[in-house]
Coordinates of C-alpha atoms and ligand atoms in Angstrom, one line a residue:
M262 CA -11.2 -126.4 23.1
G263 CA -11.7 -129.7 25.2
A264 CA -11.0 -133.7 24.4
I265 CA -14.4 -135.8 24.4
I266 CA -14.5 -138.4 26.9
D267 CA -16.0 -140.7 24.8
G268 CA -17.9 -142.8 27.0
K269 CA -18.8 -145.4 24.4
Q270 CA -15.4 -146.1 23.2
L271 CA -13.9 -146.8 26.9
S272 CA -17.2 -149.2 27.7
L273 CA -16.1 -151.3 24.5
R274 CA -12.6 -151.7 25.6
L275 CA -13.7 -152.6 29.4
K276 CA -16.5 -154.9 28.0
G277 CA -13.4 -156.7 26.0
E278 CA -11.4 -157.4 29.0
M279 CA -14.3 -158.6 30.7
A280 CA -15.1 -161.0 28.2
D281 CA -11.8 -162.7 28.5
E282 CA -11.9 -162.4 32.0
V283 CA -15.4 -164.0 32.2
K284 CA -14.0 -166.6 29.8
A285 CA -11.3 -167.5 32.7
L286 CA -13.7 -167.3 35.3
D287 CA -15.8 -170.1 33.3
A288 CA -13.0 -172.0 32.9
K289 CA -12.3 -171.6 36.4
Y290 CA -15.1 -172.4 38.5
G291 CA -17.4 -174.1 35.7
R292 CA -20.1 -171.0 35.0
V293 CA -20.2 -167.8 33.8
P294 CA -22.0 -165.0 36.4
S295 CA -25.5 -164.5 35.6
L296 CA -27.4 -161.6 36.0
A297 CA -31.6 -161.4 36.2
V298 CA -33.5 -158.1 35.3
I299 CA -37.3 -157.4 36.4
L300 CA -38.9 -154.7 34.4
V301 CA -42.5 -153.9 35.5
G302 CA -44.5 -152.2 32.7
E303 CA -44.0 -150.4 29.3
N304 CA -42.2 -147.2 30.2
P305 CA -40.1 -146.9 26.8
A306 CA -37.0 -145.3 28.3
S307 CA -36.8 -148.4 30.7
Q308 CA -37.4 -150.7 28.4
S309 CA -34.4 -149.1 26.0
Y310 CA -32.1 -149.3 29.3
V311 CA -33.1 -152.6 29.9
R312 CA -32.3 -153.8 26.4
G313 CA -29.0 -152.2 27.2
K314 CA -28.3 -154.2 29.9
I315 CA -28.8 -157.4 28.3
K316 CA -26.9 -156.5 25.3
A317 CA -24.0 -155.6 27.1
A318 CA -24.5 -159.2 29.2
E319 CA -24.1 -161.0 26.0
E320 CA -21.2 -159.1 24.5
V321 CA -19.3 -160.0 28.1
G322 CA -20.6 -163.6 28.1
I323 CA -22.7 -163.1 31.3
K324 CA -25.9 -165.2 31.4
S325 CA -28.7 -162.9 31.7
E326 CA -32.3 -163.3 32.4
L327 CA -34.8 -160.6 31.3
I328 CA -38.1 -161.0 33.6
T329 CA -41.1 -159.0 32.2
M330 CA -44.2 -157.9 34.3
P331 CA -47.4 -156.3 33.4
A332 CA -47.7 -152.7 34.7
D333 CA -50.3 -153.7 37.4
T334 CA -48.3 -156.4 39.0
T335 CA -49.0 -156.2 42.6
E336 CA -46.1 -155.3 44.8
E337 CA -46.7 -158.9 46.5
V338 CA -45.9 -160.9 43.2
L339 CA -43.1 -158.4 42.7
L340 CA -41.6 -159.3 45.8
A341 CA -42.0 -162.8 45.2
E342 CA -40.3 -162.6 42.1
I343 CA -37.4 -161.2 43.9
D344 CA -37.9 -164.2 47.0
R345 CA -37.3 -166.6 43.9
L346 CA -34.2 -165.5 42.2
N347 CA -32.8 -164.3 46.0
A348 CA -33.1 -168.2 46.2
D349 CA -31.5 -169.4 43.4
K350 CA -28.1 -170.2 43.8
D351 CA -27.1 -170.0 40.2
I352 CA -28.2 -166.2 39.9
D353 CA -25.4 -163.9 40.9
G354 CA -27.1 -160.3 39.9
V355 CA -30.9 -158.9 40.9
L356 CA -31.8 -155.7 39.3
V357 CA -35.4 -154.3 39.2
Q358 CA -35.6 -151.6 36.7
L359 CA -36.5 -148.0 38.1
P360 CA -39.0 -146.6 38.5
L361 CA -41.8 -148.7 39.0
P362 CA -45.1 -147.9 38.6
K363 CA -46.9 -146.0 41.5
H364 CA -48.7 -148.3 43.2
I365 CA -45.4 -150.0 44.3
D366 CA -43.1 -149.1 46.9
E367 CA -39.6 -148.8 45.7
E368 CA -38.1 -148.9 49.1
R369 CA -39.6 -152.1 49.6
V370 CA -38.4 -153.4 46.7
I371 CA -34.9 -152.4 47.1
D372 CA -34.6 -153.9 50.5
A373 CA -36.2 -156.9 49.3
I374 CA -33.4 -157.7 47.3
A375 CA -30.6 -159.9 48.9
F376 CA -27.6 -157.3 49.3
E377 CA -24.8 -159.9 48.2
K378 CA -26.8 -159.8 44.6
D379 CA -27.8 -156.2 44.7
V380 CA -25.3 -155.1 41.4
D381 CA -27.1 -151.8 41.6
G382 CA -25.6 -150.8 44.6
F383 CA -28.9 -149.6 46.0
H384 CA -29.8 -151.8 48.9
P385 CA -29.2 -150.3 52.1
A386 CA -26.4 -152.5 53.4
N387 CA -24.5 -151.2 50.5
V388 CA -25.0 -147.8 50.8
A389 CA -23.9 -148.1 54.4
N390 CA -21.0 -150.0 53.5
L391 CA -20.1 -147.2 50.9
W392 CA -20.4 -144.2 53.4
L393 CA -18.5 -146.9 56.3
G394 CA -15.6 -147.2 53.8
K395 CA -16.3 -150.6 53.9
P396 CA -16.6 -153.4 51.0
C397 CA -19.7 -152.9 49.1
I398 CA -21.3 -152.9 45.6
V399 CA -20.7 -149.4 43.9
P400 CA -23.8 -147.8 42.2
C401 CA -23.1 -148.1 37.9
T402 CA -23.5 -144.4 37.6
P403 CA -21.3 -142.6 39.5
K404 CA -18.4 -145.7 39.6
G405 CA -18.1 -145.5 35.7
V406 CA -18.0 -141.5 36.3
M407 CA -14.8 -142.3 38.6
Q408 CA -13.6 -144.7 35.5
M409 CA -13.8 -141.7 33.1
I410 CA -12.1 -139.3 35.2
A411 CA -9.3 -141.2 35.7
E412 CA -9.0 -142.5 32.1
C413 CA -8.4 -138.7 31.2
G414 CA -5.5 -139.0 33.7
F415 CA -7.0 -136.0 35.5
S416 CA -5.5 -136.3 39.1
V417 CA -9.0 -135.9 41.6
A418 CA -6.5 -135.5 44.7
G419 CA -7.0 -132.1 46.7
K420 CA -9.0 -130.7 43.8
K421 CA -12.6 -129.3 43.9
A422 CA -15.3 -131.0 42.8
V423 CA -18.9 -129.8 42.7
V424 CA -21.7 -132.8 42.2
V425 CA -25.0 -130.8 41.3
G426 CA -28.1 -133.1 42.0
R427 CA -28.2 -135.2 45.0
S428 CA -30.1 -138.1 44.4
N429 CA -29.7 -141.3 46.0
I430 CA -28.5 -143.4 42.7
V431 CA -25.9 -140.6 41.5
G432 CA -25.7 -137.7 43.7
K433 CA -24.7 -138.8 46.8
P434 CA -22.6 -141.7 45.8
M435 CA -20.4 -139.6 43.4
V436 CA -19.9 -137.4 46.1
K437 CA -18.5 -140.2 48.3
L438 CA -16.3 -141.6 45.6
L439 CA -14.8 -138.2 45.0
L440 CA -14.2 -137.5 48.3
D441 CA -12.0 -141.0 48.8
A442 CA -10.6 -140.2 45.9
N443 CA -9.4 -136.9 48.5
A444 CA -11.7 -134.2 46.1
T445 CA -13.2 -131.4 48.1
V446 CA -16.9 -131.7 47.3
T447 CA -19.5 -129.4 47.3
I448 CA -22.9 -130.9 46.7
A449 CA -25.2 -128.1 44.9
H450 CA -28.8 -128.5 44.2
S451 CA -32.3 -127.3 42.8
R452 CA -32.4 -125.2 46.0
T453 CA -28.6 -123.7 45.6
Q454 CA -27.6 -120.1 45.5
N455 CA -25.5 -118.8 43.3
L456 CA -25.2 -121.6 41.4
A457 CA -23.4 -120.6 38.8
E458 CA -21.1 -119.2 41.4
V459 CA -20.6 -122.4 43.0
C460 CA -19.7 -123.8 39.8
R461 CA -17.5 -122.2 38.1
E462 CA -15.1 -123.2 41.9
A463 CA -15.1 -126.7 40.2
D464 CA -12.3 -128.4 38.7
I465 CA -14.4 -131.4 38.5
L466 CA -18.1 -130.8 37.5
V467 CA -20.5 -133.6 37.7
A468 CA -24.2 -132.4 36.4
A469 CA -26.8 -134.7 37.4
V470 CA -29.9 -133.2 37.5
G471 CA -31.9 -134.2 34.5
R472 CA -32.8 -130.5 33.3
K473 CA -31.7 -129.5 29.6
H474 CA -28.6 -127.2 29.8
L475 CA -28.7 -125.9 33.0
I476 CA -25.2 -125.8 33.0
T477 CA -23.5 -123.0 30.2
A478 CA -20.3 -122.3 29.5
D479 CA -20.0 -119.3 31.9
M480 CA -20.7 -122.0 34.6
V481 CA -17.4 -123.6 33.9
K482 CA -14.1 -122.9 35.5
P483 CA -11.3 -122.9 32.4
G484 CA -9.7 -126.2 32.6
A485 CA -12.3 -128.1 34.5
I486 CA -13.2 -131.8 33.4
V487 CA -17.1 -131.8 33.1
I488 CA -18.8 -134.9 33.4
D489 CA -22.8 -134.9 32.2
V490 CA -24.7 -137.6 34.0
G491 CA -28.3 -135.7 32.7
V492 CA -30.2 -137.7 30.1
N493 CA -33.1 -135.5 28.5
R494 CA -35.2 -135.5 25.8
D495 CA -35.0 -132.2 24.1
P496 CA -38.8 -131.1 23.6
E497 CA -37.9 -129.2 20.2
T498 CA -35.8 -131.8 18.7
G499 CA -37.2 -135.0 20.1
K500 CA -33.2 -136.2 20.6
L501 CA -31.4 -136.5 23.9
C502 CA -29.3 -134.3 25.7
G503 CA -28.0 -133.8 28.9
D504 CA -27.7 -131.2 31.8
V505 CA -24.7 -129.5 30.3
D506 CA -24.4 -127.5 27.3
T507 CA -21.8 -129.2 25.7
A508 CA -21.5 -127.4 22.4
S509 CA -20.2 -124.0 24.7
A510 CA -19.0 -125.6 27.8
K511 CA -16.6 -127.8 25.5
E512 CA -14.7 -124.5 24.9
V513 CA -14.1 -123.8 28.3
A514 CA -13.4 -127.4 29.9
S515 CA -10.0 -129.4 29.3
F516 CA -12.8 -132.4 29.3
I517 CA -16.4 -133.2 28.7
T518 CA -18.8 -135.9 28.4
P519 CA -21.2 -136.2 25.5
V520 CA -24.7 -136.9 25.9
P521 CA -26.0 -139.6 24.1
G522 CA -21.9 -141.8 24.3
G523 CA -20.8 -140.4 27.4
V524 CA -21.8 -141.7 31.0
G525 CA -24.8 -143.6 29.8
P526 CA -22.6 -146.6 28.4
M527 CA -19.9 -146.7 31.3
T528 CA -23.3 -147.2 33.5
I529 CA -24.3 -150.3 31.8
T530 CA -20.6 -151.0 31.3
M531 CA -20.2 -151.0 35.6
L532 CA -23.2 -153.0 36.1
M533 CA -21.4 -156.1 34.3
K534 CA -18.1 -155.4 36.6
N535 CA -20.3 -155.4 39.6
T536 CA -22.4 -158.5 38.2
I537 CA -19.0 -160.1 38.5
E538 CA -18.3 -158.7 41.5
C539 CA -21.2 -160.6 43.3
Y540 CA -20.6 -163.5 41.0
L541 CA -16.7 -163.2 42.8
N542 CA -18.0 -162.4 46.4
R543 CA -20.3 -165.5 45.9
I544 CA -18.1 -168.3 45.0
N545 CA -15.6 -167.0 47.5
K546 CA -17.8 -166.8 50.3
Ligands
GUN625 N1 -33.4 -146.2 36.7 C1 -32.4 -145.3 36.0 N2 -31.4 -145.5 36.5 C2 -31.2 -146.8 36.7 C3 -30.2 -147.9 37.4 O1 -28.9 -147.5 37.1 N3 -31.0 -149.0 37.8 C4 -31.9 -149.6 37.6 N4 -32.2 -150.2 38.8 N5 -32.7 -148.3 37.3 C5 -32.6 -147.3 36.8

């Protein structure tokens, strides 16, 4: 039976280390890193994510500001708020929680965030730099996944990795990070033929689709490391569940991440790392 990779525990350790780092940075530079989070509307899942981000910032000693805006906020008003935060020299990170209400163009909003304050790593300049192998802010979820894989002592170089899901936020950057770690990477998605067969080839299987229990035990290669990025609500129980049927897949995998308590906490923890990185980049500019 495979070992569970406890993202909550790993996050606690990393946040503890960052709290010490922030204290030292404050002593050296006379201020702590600061993060502004904008939430538009009242999507309950977004409210919960944002609460988690603000709480993590408190734990690490990062100054945070939560800006809530009503669901009918115009794009113009949101862009003006981003401009204000971009210009504020005391703010190191700006994050706009996604998804945005339908009348707002998400791409325009992401483009408006100063790329040096783009703690999500979603701005086209950061995306381009990631793919060009230049210094950049790496999106939090795939960054957290790499940290979890490293934590298991699982060596990635030369192994076969399959990423199921091709989103800009997770799937695509995940592919690049695995490639950078010298894995042989396949990207699979909803139109992939023989998905089970493709997945069974994977030494490292990352599921990031958003479909409850899409990955079953028969799709897992014995001894594989299985990373479940999915966050789904089970319609029967109302509980959170992932893209992987963990109960059966853990019998086959060597390591597996749970939902909740796996990738989710690590994403938030990596946001803290990215905020510190933006702070240091701005100080050293
Ligand atoms: N919505 C879901 N995941 C994310 C994320 O990582 N960042 C932002 N800004 N919004 C999200």
